[in-house]
XYZ file of C-alpha atoms in Angstrom:
368
model
C -12.168 5.594 -13.896
C -9.735 8.004 -12.277
C -7.096 5.263 -12.019
C -7.452 4.480 -15.721
C -6.952 8.144 -16.625
C -3.904 8.257 -14.367
C -2.389 5.237 -16.124
C -3.135 6.792 -19.477
C -0.868 9.690 -18.520
C 2.082 7.456 -17.653
C 5.153 8.013 -19.876
C 5.237 4.459 -21.285
C 1.546 4.580 -22.185
C 1.864 7.998 -23.820
C 4.889 6.795 -25.814
C 2.840 3.846 -27.096
C -0.099 6.103 -28.033
C 2.149 8.497 -29.952
C 3.821 5.559 -31.718
C 0.469 4.147 -32.802
C -0.596 7.591 -34.022
C 2.576 7.826 -36.129
C 1.944 4.343 -37.545
C -1.646 5.341 -38.398
C -0.361 8.328 -40.352
C 1.862 5.999 -42.367
C -1.112 3.912 -43.533
C -2.052 6.598 -46.043
C 0.730 5.291 -48.301
C -0.988 1.910 -48.651
C -2.905 0.877 -51.794
C -6.651 1.418 -51.639
C -7.434 -2.303 -51.698
C -5.317 -2.976 -48.579
C -6.072 0.175 -46.605
C -9.426 -0.894 -44.999
C -8.102 -4.213 -43.694
C -4.855 -2.657 -42.445
C -6.749 0.187 -40.760
C -9.079 -2.282 -39.028
C -6.110 -4.377 -37.862
C -4.313 -1.297 -36.512
C -7.495 -0.119 -34.762
C -7.817 -3.537 -33.115
C -4.170 -3.433 -32.067
C -4.663 0.060 -30.593
C -7.736 -1.098 -28.673
C -5.804 -4.062 -27.291
C -2.925 -1.789 -26.310
C -5.189 0.662 -24.473
C -6.980 -2.172 -22.680
C -3.642 -3.639 -21.652
C -2.222 -0.275 -20.557
C -5.114 1.105 -18.507
C -7.012 -2.039 -17.512
C -6.971 -3.102 -13.821
C -3.990 -5.250 -12.921
C -6.189 -7.958 -11.401
C -7.562 -8.621 -14.919
C -4.458 -10.683 -15.510
C -5.980 -13.227 -17.916
C -7.823 -10.576 -19.895
C -4.633 -8.573 -20.281
C -2.844 -11.700 -21.515
C -5.624 -12.245 -24.058
C -5.234 -8.636 -25.195
C -1.517 -9.239 -25.564
C -2.155 -12.372 -27.652
C -4.622 -10.465 -29.855
C -2.040 -7.686 -30.339
C 0.525 -10.292 -31.477
C -1.899 -11.781 -34.002
C -2.887 -8.365 -35.393
C 0.778 -7.430 -35.622
C 1.459 -10.468 -37.815
C -1.607 -9.657 -39.906
C -0.274 -6.145 -40.524
C 3.106 -7.644 -41.402
C 1.368 -9.733 -44.046
C -0.699 -6.818 -45.374
C 2.070 -4.210 -45.319
C 5.342 -6.099 -45.868
C 7.318 -3.080 -47.096
C 5.829 -0.290 -44.983
C 7.562 -1.165 -41.710
C 4.369 -0.999 -39.652
C 4.738 -4.451 -38.115
C 8.334 -3.836 -37.044
C 7.273 -0.816 -34.995
C 4.293 -2.637 -33.480
C 6.514 -5.574 -32.493
C 8.669 -3.160 -30.490
C 5.535 -1.863 -28.714
C 4.384 -5.441 -28.114
C 7.670 -6.446 -26.484
C 7.516 -3.367 -24.250
C 4.019 -4.376 -23.109
C 4.865 -8.052 -22.686
C 7.846 -7.227 -20.462
C 5.377 -6.008 -17.826
C 3.537 -9.312 -17.444
C 5.539 -12.223 -18.881
C 8.437 -13.986 -17.137
C 11.738 -13.498 -19.018
C 11.859 -17.011 -20.508
C 8.277 -16.787 -21.791
C 8.930 -13.319 -23.164
C 12.040 -14.454 -25.032
C 10.240 -17.509 -26.430
C 7.212 -15.468 -27.583
C 9.375 -12.749 -29.135
C 11.465 -15.391 -30.917
C 8.331 -16.978 -32.430
C 6.989 -13.615 -33.577
C 10.294 -12.658 -35.163
C 10.529 -16.049 -36.868
C 7.038 -15.562 -38.297
C 7.993 -12.048 -39.376
C 11.183 -13.382 -41.035
C 9.235 -16.058 -42.944
C 6.764 -13.415 -44.181
C 9.605 -11.252 -45.455
C 11.082 -14.274 -47.256
C 7.685 -15.043 -48.767
C 7.272 -11.461 -49.978
C 10.860 -11.488 -51.295
C 11.886 -8.623 -49.030
C 15.561 -7.687 -49.367
C 17.916 -8.916 -46.613
C 15.210 -10.420 -44.376
C 17.703 -11.852 -41.868
C 19.450 -8.508 -41.393
C 16.117 -6.726 -41.005
C 15.018 -9.293 -38.407
C 18.226 -8.763 -36.427
C 17.671 -5.000 -36.502
C 14.118 -5.507 -35.265
C 15.354 -7.757 -32.463
C 17.819 -5.048 -31.444
C 15.077 -2.425 -31.141
C 12.826 -4.893 -29.306
C 15.608 -5.732 -26.855
C 16.196 -2.054 -26.203
C 12.484 -1.476 -25.531
C 12.229 -4.536 -23.311
C 15.312 -3.594 -21.262
C 14.084 -0.018 -20.837
C 10.723 -1.230 -19.516
C 12.365 -3.904 -17.353
C 14.713 -1.488 -15.618
C 11.970 1.123 -15.329
C 9.862 -1.455 -13.474
C 12.846 -2.395 -11.314
C 13.336 1.266 -10.433
C 9.612 1.585 -9.657
C 9.701 -1.514 -7.446
C 12.770 -0.160 -5.639
C 10.997 3.150 -5.119
C 7.962 1.369 -3.687
C 10.160 -0.766 -1.424
C 11.957 2.354 -0.219
C 8.602 4.033 0.411
C 7.475 1.035 2.467
C 10.682 1.065 4.520
C 10.350 4.806 5.034
C 6.727 4.372 6.101
C 7.773 1.638 8.517
C 10.419 3.911 10.045
C 7.985 6.822 10.357
C 5.353 4.660 12.041
C 7.886 3.087 14.392
C 9.287 6.515 15.249
C 5.766 7.766 16.013
C 5.160 4.795 18.316
C 8.530 5.222 20.037
C 7.976 8.950 20.537
C 4.516 8.302 21.937
C 5.846 5.522 24.165
C 8.562 7.866 25.451
C 5.983 10.567 26.188
C 3.834 7.982 27.932
C 6.746 6.797 30.056
C 7.649 10.379 30.956
C 4.037 11.130 31.884
C 3.983 8.058 34.128
C 7.291 9.070 35.740
C 5.991 12.579 36.491
C 2.789 11.088 37.931
C 4.816 8.816 40.215
C 7.036 11.721 41.303
C 4.009 13.859 42.137
C 2.410 11.032 44.057
C 5.519 9.905 45.921
C 7.278 13.207 46.604
C 4.663 15.959 46.712
C 1.997 13.681 48.153
C 4.339 12.444 50.887
C 5.394 15.948 51.894
C 1.847 17.289 51.895
C 0.758 14.385 54.068
C 3.585 15.221 56.494
C 2.495 18.886 56.453
C -1.102 17.901 57.290
C 0.098 15.838 60.254
C 2.182 18.748 61.536
C -0.730 21.172 61.131
C -2.969 18.739 62.990
C -0.407 18.647 65.799
C -0.310 22.442 65.911
C -4.120 22.621 65.958
C -4.160 20.375 69.024
C -2.111 22.951 70.964
C -4.603 25.067 73.039
C -2.510 28.164 72.381
C -2.817 27.784 68.589
C -6.124 25.990 68.179
C -8.109 29.189 67.955
C -5.931 30.778 65.270
C -7.646 31.117 61.875
C -4.348 30.712 60.035
C -3.997 27.129 61.281
C -7.474 26.202 60.067
C -6.879 27.811 56.631
C -3.494 26.062 56.277
C -5.137 22.708 57.075
C -7.885 23.320 54.512
C -5.419 24.386 51.800
C -3.134 21.410 52.390
C -6.121 19.023 52.176
C -7.355 20.625 48.940
C -3.845 20.625 47.427
C -3.350 16.951 48.257
C -6.722 16.111 46.674
C -5.783 18.156 43.569
C -2.449 16.361 43.212
C -4.161 12.986 43.523
C -6.662 14.027 40.840
C -3.840 15.156 38.529
C -1.912 11.929 39.092
C -5.021 9.837 38.372
C -5.759 11.865 35.240
C -2.178 11.384 34.020
C -2.440 7.646 34.588
C -5.840 7.451 32.896
C -4.602 9.391 29.836
C -1.988 6.760 29.100
C -2.264 5.046 25.763
C -0.254 5.002 22.547
C -1.433 7.132 19.652
C -2.179 4.390 17.129
C -3.941 6.755 14.758
C -0.835 8.872 14.148
C 1.381 5.799 13.763
C -0.942 4.084 11.261
C -1.354 7.253 9.207
C 2.425 7.667 9.163
C 2.659 4.086 7.905
C 0.278 4.692 4.995
C 1.226 8.273 4.067
C 4.244 7.586 1.782
C 2.496 4.824 -0.177
C 0.944 5.880 -3.516
C -1.927 3.454 -3.020
C -4.142 2.233 -1.509
C -5.620 5.236 0.270
C -6.257 4.667 3.972
C -9.722 5.040 5.488
C -8.984 4.869 9.219
C -11.807 4.635 11.755
C -10.731 4.359 15.400
C -13.599 4.517 17.861
C -13.440 7.020 20.705
C -12.281 5.442 23.915
C -10.013 2.856 22.294
C -6.651 2.936 24.069
C -3.624 0.705 23.729
C -1.221 0.879 26.668
C 1.052 -2.035 25.797
C 3.726 -1.199 23.163
C 3.809 -4.865 22.084
C 0.083 -4.792 21.278
C 0.446 -1.486 19.427
C 3.390 -2.896 17.444
C 1.392 -5.995 16.469
C -1.619 -3.937 15.349
C 0.691 -1.713 13.324
C 2.331 -4.687 11.573
C -1.056 -6.243 10.793
C -2.194 -3.035 9.092
C 1.148 -2.804 7.277
C 0.804 -6.319 5.876
C -2.745 -5.569 4.716
C -1.569 -2.381 3.010
C 1.096 -4.352 1.159
C -1.325 -7.122 0.150
C -3.916 -4.609 -1.061
C -1.362 -2.868 -3.279
C 0.383 -5.966 -4.644
C -2.256 -8.641 -4.967
C -5.647 -6.919 -5.122
C -4.866 -3.617 -6.924
C -7.032 -1.889 -4.321
C -7.604 1.850 -4.238
C -8.831 2.105 -0.636
C -8.076 0.129 2.515
C -10.591 0.538 5.342
C -9.269 -0.015 8.868
C -11.744 -0.028 11.753
C -10.772 -0.427 15.415
C -13.578 -0.690 17.985
C -13.860 -1.371 21.684
C -15.867 -4.407 22.760
C -16.773 -5.880 26.133
C -14.253 -8.670 25.664
C -11.497 -6.451 24.247
C -10.874 -4.873 20.839
C -12.146 -5.638 17.358
C -9.914 -4.788 14.390
C -11.541 -5.049 10.967
C -9.604 -4.485 7.731
C -10.888 -4.767 4.175
C -9.951 -3.390 0.760
C -11.951 -2.564 -2.355
C -9.724 -4.524 -4.715
C -10.249 -7.901 -6.283
C -8.084 -10.899 -5.477
C -6.714 -12.837 -8.443
C -7.548 -16.142 -6.744
C -9.195 -17.453 -3.585
C -7.728 -16.441 -0.253
C -4.747 -18.613 0.640
C -2.758 -18.349 3.845
C 0.707 -17.426 2.657
C 3.603 -15.930 4.596
C 1.813 -12.619 5.158
C -1.395 -14.065 6.579
C 0.562 -16.656 8.554
C 2.570 -13.846 10.125
C -0.637 -12.031 11.049
C -2.084 -15.214 12.568
C 1.077 -15.720 14.631
C 0.938 -12.147 15.951
C -2.734 -12.478 16.870
C -2.149 -15.848 18.545
C 0.736 -14.381 20.578
C -1.718 -11.798 21.964
C -4.326 -14.442 22.750
C -6.694 -13.199 20.060
C -8.696 -14.673 17.188
C -8.297 -14.144 13.434
C -10.865 -14.727 10.698
C -10.344 -13.788 7.068
C -12.332 -13.950 3.861
C -13.334 -11.738 0.938
C -14.957 -8.315 1.023
C -18.050 -7.291 -0.938
C -15.862 -6.196 -3.871
C -13.742 -9.355 -3.859
C -10.822 -8.004 -1.858
C -9.335 -9.330 1.369
C -11.206 -8.922 4.663
C -9.716 -9.556 8.109
C -11.449 -9.699 11.483
C -9.162 -9.634 14.502
C -10.466 -9.826 18.069
C -8.044 -9.195 20.892
C -8.759 -9.758 24.597
C -8.803 -6.839 27.000
């Protein structure tokens, strides 16, 4: 519902609504015997336009049927109102809509047939200069179609740029986390190798001093031995904690990947205790989520992508599903093949199917 209202507010949709409203106002100049039929035809055209404009993108066939109905009602209005100019305006709106879904050659062929039918109607009704009027109509239709075409191109370029930007942000987050992890490991090694070595040497020297009868009874020697032992134990605990805290921050990287994308929204659920130490594994998991984000937006028109990462006895379980609806059955194209190759390179297993809503669902199990 919210998505439909959002699409209703898009500039192209609003322009079409205002155009239809202006056309409706012009119907008052029609004779009384034609007005009911023309009003019904325009209402049907408006309903088809709204369905086409705000309907889910995965309703591809239904939107094509709406487009076909709009074309038929447009010709009916051309027959009923040959001198009002209603059909010419609606043909421009139709071409703008058809540019969104039809390949260029099909669009040109359909527009040519509609304009031919419109020309023949004008000839039948003895409209003055029908060929010139048809050429003028084609000019306006071409302008509308080109505007929509380049607007879509700009939108696609914006989305591609957003995906590249998201990829860079996620990669930067992983690199920064990997650098922090490497620095933490270096500091841990330095503490263990340098401070630990020197404290061990100090303990040996204190033990040698304590064996001297002249110094054995001194309290300072005993306290120094105790402090050096406690300090060495503390350093070992710190080093172990620094080694145990290793692990790349997948959550930040995945959120950075999804943040610039307008949709789908990301529902990320990473179980406590899940850690990924290997940058190659983290990179593969990131690319799998990225591919699913792209598929959910392009092919399923999903609003939400749920990503769940859990720890299992045998390793990790990654589950991804969206709430969209696939236009056809799941087929292993380049995207899914790439995911399968990444999972196979890590020695894991991949299973995919459809979610409860009809979207894509992936189950990835990786060994420990």
